[in-house]
Amino acid sequence: MNILIIIITFFSMEALTWVIHRYVMHGFLWSLHKDHHDKSNDSKVERNDYFFIIFAIPAIVMMYYGKTHGFNGWFYIGLGVTLYGMAYFFVHDIFIHQRIPFLRNTQNPYLLALRRAHKQHHKHLGKEEGECFGFLWVPYKYFKMYFKKA
Ligand SMILES: [Zn+2]
Ligand SMILES: [Zn+2]
Ligand SMILES: [Zn+2]
């Protein structure tokens, strides 16, 4: 049952992150996300990294609460959020933006589709317009582009 909670949380996080990216990061917290779209500064840390802290705090609180209450469901929800955060960091920050050089020349169609779609997201430099707000799931046409070739 616990593994099911983790899996459901993980996939719900992708949906939640889409909404947050679309309406919060490109909304009232644009001031924190802006430098992620502005590639004129090439410093190693971005204000956008605050979002990791913003997501980590509730995850830690849920895991702590769950742990001190006999490892109830909250622990596994917090764990699902944490695992999603790790996957997000790995895919978005390391793989797509190459903050650490890794898998740059991958031929994996899933990864290529994600990267292509996110680069499309970055074509928009402003707050208002945009597309491809997901991270681990993107519009189907991008998968079609690469899975056909594979
Ligand atoms: Zn964005
Ligand atoms: Zn990005
Ligand atoms: Zn972005």
Coordinates of C-alpha atoms and ligand atoms in Angstrom, one line a residue:
M1 CA 0.0 0.0 0.0
N2 CA 2.8 2.4 0.9
I3 CA 4.5 2.0 -2.5
L4 CA 1.1 2.9 -4.1
I5 CA 1.0 6.1 -2.0
I6 CA 4.6 7.0 -3.2
I7 CA 3.7 6.3 -6.9
I8 CA 0.4 8.3 -6.8
T9 CA 2.2 11.2 -5.0
F10 CA 5.0 11.1 -7.6
F11 CA 2.6 11.4 -10.5
S12 CA 0.4 13.9 -8.8
M13 CA 3.5 16.1 -8.3
E14 CA 4.0 16.3 -12.0
A15 CA 0.5 17.7 -12.4
L16 CA 1.0 20.0 -9.5
T17 CA 4.3 21.2 -10.8
W18 CA 2.7 21.9 -14.2
V19 CA 0.1 24.1 -12.4
I20 CA 2.7 25.8 -10.2
H21 CA 5.1 26.4 -13.2
R22 CA 2.2 27.8 -15.3
Y23 CA 0.5 30.0 -12.7
V24 CA 3.0 30.6 -9.9
M25 CA 6.5 30.6 -11.4
H26 CA 5.1 32.4 -14.4
G27 CA 2.8 34.3 -12.1
F28 CA 3.4 36.1 -8.9
L29 CA 6.7 34.4 -8.2
W30 CA 8.1 35.2 -11.7
S31 CA 10.8 37.3 -9.9
L32 CA 12.3 34.0 -8.7
H33 CA 11.9 32.1 -12.0
K34 CA 12.9 34.9 -14.3
D35 CA 16.6 34.3 -14.2
H36 CA 16.1 30.7 -15.3
H37 CA 14.7 32.1 -18.6
D38 CA 17.3 34.8 -18.8
K39 CA 20.5 33.2 -20.0
S40 CA 22.5 36.4 -19.9
N41 CA 23.8 35.6 -16.5
D42 CA 25.8 32.4 -16.3
S43 CA 26.3 32.1 -12.6
K44 CA 26.1 28.6 -11.2
V45 CA 23.2 29.3 -8.9
E46 CA 19.9 30.8 -9.9
R47 CA 17.2 32.5 -7.9
N48 CA 15.1 29.8 -9.4
D49 CA 16.8 27.4 -7.1
Y50 CA 14.7 28.8 -4.2
F51 CA 11.9 26.5 -5.5
F52 CA 13.9 23.5 -4.3
I53 CA 13.7 24.9 -0.8
I54 CA 10.0 25.9 -1.2
F55 CA 9.2 22.3 -2.2
A56 CA 11.6 20.6 0.3
I57 CA 10.2 22.2 3.4
P58 CA 6.7 20.7 3.2
A59 CA 8.2 17.4 2.1
I60 CA 10.5 17.3 5.2
V61 CA 7.6 18.4 7.5
M62 CA 5.4 15.6 6.1
M63 CA 8.1 12.9 6.4
Y64 CA 8.9 14.1 10.0
Y65 CA 5.3 14.1 11.0
G66 CA 4.7 10.7 9.5
K67 CA 7.8 9.2 11.0
T68 CA 6.8 10.4 14.5
H69 CA 3.3 9.0 14.1
G70 CA 4.3 5.4 13.4
F71 CA 5.3 5.9 9.7
N72 CA 1.7 6.7 8.6
G73 CA 0.7 7.8 5.1
W74 CA 2.2 11.3 5.5
F75 CA 5.6 9.8 5.6
Y76 CA 5.1 8.2 2.2
I77 CA 3.5 11.3 0.7
G78 CA 6.6 13.3 1.8
L79 CA 8.8 10.6 0.4
G80 CA 7.0 10.7 -3.0
V81 CA 7.4 14.5 -3.1
T82 CA 11.1 14.1 -2.3
L83 CA 11.6 11.4 -5.0
Y84 CA 9.9 13.7 -7.5
G85 CA 12.2 16.6 -6.5
M86 CA 15.2 14.3 -7.1
A87 CA 13.8 13.2 -10.5
Y88 CA 13.1 16.8 -11.4
F89 CA 16.6 17.9 -10.5
F90 CA 18.1 15.1 -12.4
V91 CA 16.0 15.6 -15.6
H92 CA 15.6 19.4 -15.6
D93 CA 18.8 20.7 -14.0
I94 CA 21.4 18.0 -14.8
F95 CA 20.2 16.5 -18.0
I96 CA 18.3 19.3 -19.8
H97 CA 20.4 22.3 -18.7
Q98 CA 23.6 20.3 -18.2
R99 CA 24.5 21.9 -14.9
I100 CA 26.6 18.8 -14.6
P101 CA 27.7 17.4 -17.9
F102 CA 25.8 14.1 -18.2
L103 CA 24.0 12.1 -20.9
R104 CA 24.5 15.0 -23.3
N105 CA 24.6 12.6 -26.3
T106 CA 21.9 10.3 -25.2
Q107 CA 19.8 8.6 -27.9
N108 CA 17.0 7.7 -25.5
P109 CA 13.8 8.9 -27.2
Y110 CA 12.0 9.8 -23.9
L111 CA 14.9 12.0 -22.7
L112 CA 15.2 13.6 -26.2
A113 CA 11.5 14.4 -26.2
L114 CA 11.7 16.0 -22.8
R115 CA 14.7 18.1 -23.7
R116 CA 13.2 19.2 -27.0
A117 CA 9.9 20.3 -25.3
H118 CA 11.7 22.1 -22.5
K119 CA 13.9 24.0 -24.9
Q120 CA 10.6 25.0 -26.5
H121 CA 9.5 26.3 -23.2
H122 CA 12.7 28.4 -22.9
K123 CA 12.1 30.0 -26.3
H124 CA 9.7 32.2 -24.5
L125 CA 11.6 34.8 -22.5
G126 CA 8.7 36.5 -20.9
K127 CA 6.3 35.8 -18.1
E128 CA 3.0 35.7 -20.0
E129 CA 3.3 33.4 -22.9
G130 CA 4.6 29.9 -22.8
E131 CA 4.2 26.3 -23.5
C132 CA 5.5 22.9 -22.3
F133 CA 5.2 23.6 -18.6
G134 CA 5.6 20.0 -17.6
F135 CA 8.9 18.3 -16.8
L136 CA 8.6 14.6 -16.9
W137 CA 5.6 14.6 -19.2
V138 CA 5.3 16.9 -22.2
P139 CA 2.8 17.2 -25.1
Y140 CA 2.5 14.0 -27.0
K141 CA 3.8 15.4 -30.3
Y142 CA 7.3 15.6 -28.8
F143 CA 7.3 11.9 -28.0
K144 CA 6.0 11.1 -31.4
M145 CA 8.9 13.0 -32.9
Y146 CA 11.5 10.7 -31.3
F147 CA 9.8 7.4 -30.8
K148 CA 9.0 7.1 -34.5
K149 CA 12.7 7.3 -35.2
A150 CA 13.8 4.9 -32.5
Ligands
ZN1 ZN 9.3 28.7 -17.0
ZN2 ZN 14.6 25.0 -17.7
ZN3 ZN 11.6 27.3 -17.4

